[in-house]
PDB file of C-alpha atoms in Angstrom:
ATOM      1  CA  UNK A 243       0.699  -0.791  -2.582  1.00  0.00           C
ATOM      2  CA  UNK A 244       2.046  -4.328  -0.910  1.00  0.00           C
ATOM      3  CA  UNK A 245       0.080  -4.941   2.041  1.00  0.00           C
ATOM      4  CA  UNK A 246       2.175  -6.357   5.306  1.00  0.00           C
ATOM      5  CA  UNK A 247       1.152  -8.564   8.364  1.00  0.00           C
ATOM      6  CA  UNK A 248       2.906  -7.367  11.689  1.00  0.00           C
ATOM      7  CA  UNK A 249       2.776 -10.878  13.383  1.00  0.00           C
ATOM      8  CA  UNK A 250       2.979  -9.149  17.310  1.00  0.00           C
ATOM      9  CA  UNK A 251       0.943 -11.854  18.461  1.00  0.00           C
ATOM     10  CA  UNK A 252       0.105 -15.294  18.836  1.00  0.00           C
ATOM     11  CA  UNK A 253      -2.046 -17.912  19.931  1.00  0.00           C
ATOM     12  CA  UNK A 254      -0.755 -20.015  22.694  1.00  0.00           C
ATOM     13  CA  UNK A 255      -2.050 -23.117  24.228  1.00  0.00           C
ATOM     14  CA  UNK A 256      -1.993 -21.539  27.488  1.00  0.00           C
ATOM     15  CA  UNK A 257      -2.920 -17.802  26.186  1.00  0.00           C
ATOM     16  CA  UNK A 258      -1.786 -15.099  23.645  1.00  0.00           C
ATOM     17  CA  UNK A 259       2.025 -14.097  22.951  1.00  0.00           C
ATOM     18  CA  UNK A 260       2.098 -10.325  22.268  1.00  0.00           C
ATOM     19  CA  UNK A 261       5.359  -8.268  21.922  1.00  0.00           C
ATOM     20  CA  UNK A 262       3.291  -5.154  22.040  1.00  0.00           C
ATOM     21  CA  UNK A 263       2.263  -5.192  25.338  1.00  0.00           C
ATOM     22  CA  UNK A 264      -0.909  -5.950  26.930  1.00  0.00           C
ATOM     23  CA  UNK A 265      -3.423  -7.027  23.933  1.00  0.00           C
ATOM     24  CA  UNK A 266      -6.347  -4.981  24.289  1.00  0.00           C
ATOM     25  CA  UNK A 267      -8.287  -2.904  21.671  1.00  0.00           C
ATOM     26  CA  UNK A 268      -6.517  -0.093  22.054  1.00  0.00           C
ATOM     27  CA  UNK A 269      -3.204   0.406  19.468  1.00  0.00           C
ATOM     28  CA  UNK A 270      -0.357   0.112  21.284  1.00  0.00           C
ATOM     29  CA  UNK A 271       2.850   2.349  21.530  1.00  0.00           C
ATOM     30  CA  UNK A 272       4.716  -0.088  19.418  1.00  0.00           C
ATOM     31  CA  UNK A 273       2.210  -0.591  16.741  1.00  0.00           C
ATOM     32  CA  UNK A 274       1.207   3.401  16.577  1.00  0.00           C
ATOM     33  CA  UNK A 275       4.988   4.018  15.620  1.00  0.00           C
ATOM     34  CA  UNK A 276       4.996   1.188  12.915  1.00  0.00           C
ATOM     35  CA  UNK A 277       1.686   2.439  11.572  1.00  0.00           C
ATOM     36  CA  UNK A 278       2.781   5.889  11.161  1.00  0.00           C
ATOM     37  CA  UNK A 279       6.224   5.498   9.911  1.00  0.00           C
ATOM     38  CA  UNK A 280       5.995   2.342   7.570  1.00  0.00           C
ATOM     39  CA  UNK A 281       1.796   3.408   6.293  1.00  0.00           C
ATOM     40  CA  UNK A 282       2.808   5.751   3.706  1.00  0.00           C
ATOM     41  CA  UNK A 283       5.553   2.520   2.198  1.00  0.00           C
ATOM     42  CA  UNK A 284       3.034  -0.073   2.759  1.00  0.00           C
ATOM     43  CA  UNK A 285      -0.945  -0.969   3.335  1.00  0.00           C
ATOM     44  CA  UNK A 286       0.030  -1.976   7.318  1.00  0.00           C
ATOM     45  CA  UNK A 287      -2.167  -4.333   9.204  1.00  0.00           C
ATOM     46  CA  UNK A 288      -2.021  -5.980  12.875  1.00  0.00           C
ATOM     47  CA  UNK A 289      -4.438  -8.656  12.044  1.00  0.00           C
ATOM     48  CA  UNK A 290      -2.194 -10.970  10.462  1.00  0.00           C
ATOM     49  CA  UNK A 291      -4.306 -14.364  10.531  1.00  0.00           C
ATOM     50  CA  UNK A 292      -7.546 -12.263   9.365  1.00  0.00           C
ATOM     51  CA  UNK A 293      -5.776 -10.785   6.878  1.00  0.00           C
ATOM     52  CA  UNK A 294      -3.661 -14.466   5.654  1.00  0.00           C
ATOM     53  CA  UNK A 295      -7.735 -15.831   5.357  1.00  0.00           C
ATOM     54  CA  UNK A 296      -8.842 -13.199   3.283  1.00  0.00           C
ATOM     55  CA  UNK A 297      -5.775 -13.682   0.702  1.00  0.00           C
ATOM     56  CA  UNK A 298      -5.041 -10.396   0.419  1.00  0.00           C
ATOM     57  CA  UNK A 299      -1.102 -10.132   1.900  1.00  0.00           C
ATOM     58  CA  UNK A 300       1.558  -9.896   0.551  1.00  0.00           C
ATOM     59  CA  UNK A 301       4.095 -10.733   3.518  1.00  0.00           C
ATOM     60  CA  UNK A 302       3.877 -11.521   6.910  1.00  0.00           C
ATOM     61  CA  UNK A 303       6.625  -9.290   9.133  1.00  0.00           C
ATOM     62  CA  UNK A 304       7.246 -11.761  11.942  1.00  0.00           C
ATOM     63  CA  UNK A 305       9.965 -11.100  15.065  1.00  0.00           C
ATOM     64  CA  UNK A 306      13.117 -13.752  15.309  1.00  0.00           C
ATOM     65  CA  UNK A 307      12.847 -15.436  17.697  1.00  0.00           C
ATOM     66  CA  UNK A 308       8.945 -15.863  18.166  1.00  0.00           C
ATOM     67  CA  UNK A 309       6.520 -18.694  19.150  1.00  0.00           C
ATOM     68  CA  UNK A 310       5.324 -20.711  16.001  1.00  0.00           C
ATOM     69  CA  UNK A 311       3.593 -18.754  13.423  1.00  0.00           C
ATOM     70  CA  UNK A 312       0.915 -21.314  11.183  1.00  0.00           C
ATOM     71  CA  UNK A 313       1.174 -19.972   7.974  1.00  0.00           C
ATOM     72  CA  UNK A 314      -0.637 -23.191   5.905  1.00  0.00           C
ATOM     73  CA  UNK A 315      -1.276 -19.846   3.191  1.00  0.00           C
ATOM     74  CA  UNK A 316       2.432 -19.952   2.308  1.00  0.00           C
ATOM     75  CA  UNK A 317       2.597 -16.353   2.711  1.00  0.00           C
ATOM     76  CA  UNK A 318       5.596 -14.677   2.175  1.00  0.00           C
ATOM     77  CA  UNK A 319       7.834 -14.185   5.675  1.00  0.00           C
ATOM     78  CA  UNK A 320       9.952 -11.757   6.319  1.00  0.00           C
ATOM     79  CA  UNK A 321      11.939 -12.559   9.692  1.00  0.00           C
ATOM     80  CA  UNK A 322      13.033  -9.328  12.040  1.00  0.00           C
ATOM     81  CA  UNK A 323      15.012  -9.438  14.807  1.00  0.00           C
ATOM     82  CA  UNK A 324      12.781  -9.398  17.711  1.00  0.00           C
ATOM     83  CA  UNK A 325      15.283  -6.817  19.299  1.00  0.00           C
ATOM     84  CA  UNK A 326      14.393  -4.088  17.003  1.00  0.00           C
ATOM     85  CA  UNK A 327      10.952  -4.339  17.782  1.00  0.00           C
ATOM     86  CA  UNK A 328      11.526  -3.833  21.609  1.00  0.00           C
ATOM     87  CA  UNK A 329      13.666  -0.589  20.806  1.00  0.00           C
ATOM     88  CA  UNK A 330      11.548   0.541  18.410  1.00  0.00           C
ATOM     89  CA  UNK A 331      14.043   0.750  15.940  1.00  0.00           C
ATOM     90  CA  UNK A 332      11.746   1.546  13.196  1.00  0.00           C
ATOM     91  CA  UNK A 333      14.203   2.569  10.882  1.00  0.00           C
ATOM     92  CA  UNK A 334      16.084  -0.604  10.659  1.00  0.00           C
ATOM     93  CA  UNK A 335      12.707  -2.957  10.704  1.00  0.00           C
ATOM     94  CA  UNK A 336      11.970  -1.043   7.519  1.00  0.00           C
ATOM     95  CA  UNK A 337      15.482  -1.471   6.215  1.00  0.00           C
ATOM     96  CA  UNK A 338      15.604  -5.099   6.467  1.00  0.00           C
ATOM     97  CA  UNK A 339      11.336  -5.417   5.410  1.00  0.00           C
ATOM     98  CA  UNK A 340      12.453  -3.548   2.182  1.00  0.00           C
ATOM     99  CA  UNK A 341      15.437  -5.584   1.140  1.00  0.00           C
ATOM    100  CA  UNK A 342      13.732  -8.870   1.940  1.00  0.00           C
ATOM    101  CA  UNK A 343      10.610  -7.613  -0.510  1.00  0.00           C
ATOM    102  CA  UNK A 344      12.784  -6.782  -2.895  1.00  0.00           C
ATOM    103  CA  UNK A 345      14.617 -10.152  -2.999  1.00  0.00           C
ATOM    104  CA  UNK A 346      11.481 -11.876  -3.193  1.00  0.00           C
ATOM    105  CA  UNK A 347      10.707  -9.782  -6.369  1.00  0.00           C
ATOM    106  CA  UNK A 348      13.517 -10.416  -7.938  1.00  0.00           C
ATOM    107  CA  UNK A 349      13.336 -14.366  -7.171  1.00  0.00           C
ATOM    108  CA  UNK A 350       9.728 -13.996  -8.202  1.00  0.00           C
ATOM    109  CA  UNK A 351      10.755 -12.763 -12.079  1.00  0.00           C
ATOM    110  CA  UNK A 352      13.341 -15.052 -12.555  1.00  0.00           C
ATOM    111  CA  UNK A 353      11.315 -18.229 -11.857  1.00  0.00           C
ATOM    112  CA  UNK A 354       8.950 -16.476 -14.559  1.00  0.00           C
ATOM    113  CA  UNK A 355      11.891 -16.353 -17.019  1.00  0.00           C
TER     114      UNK A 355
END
């Protein structure tokens, strides 16, 4: 199973951008939804920059537009409208995740050819 980053966050000089709502440790609305609809597709994580360290991700599902995302790993990114994650469109952010995986798959085995 591919394992995805939902970038919802980032560091700011001035404090945190989150698109979830109020960071805290509880799992917000937003990310709840994602987790249950997209976990059975894909291993699903929130902790995108934990996750890029550890080298075990396969893409990182960041919202268009969104503050600067430093991704020095080179991990794939798969670019969402940011819309769709404020209606919770869930069905379309998995539309668009699972055609841009599949592209990079496909460019993946013809560079091997």
């Amino acid at each position: 199973m591919r394992k995805i980053a939902f970038v919802l966050y980032t560091n700011q000089p001035f404090g945190v951008s989150y698109l979830g709502g109020i960071p805290g440790k509880k799992i917000s609305i937003l990310e709840k939804k994602l987790l249950e609809s997209l976990g059975d597709k894909w291993d699903v994580t929130f902790e995108w920059e934990k996750s890029k360290k550890e080298g075990h991700l396969d893409a990182l599902i960041i919202p268009d537009p969104f503050p600067p995302v430093l991704n020095e790993e080179k991990v794939f990114e798969v670019r969402v409208p940011a819309i769709l994650f404020y209606e919770m469109n869930i069905d379309e952010i998995a539309k668009i995740i699972e055609k841009e995986l599949s592209n990079e798959s496909d460019a993946a085995e013809e560079f091997k050819s």
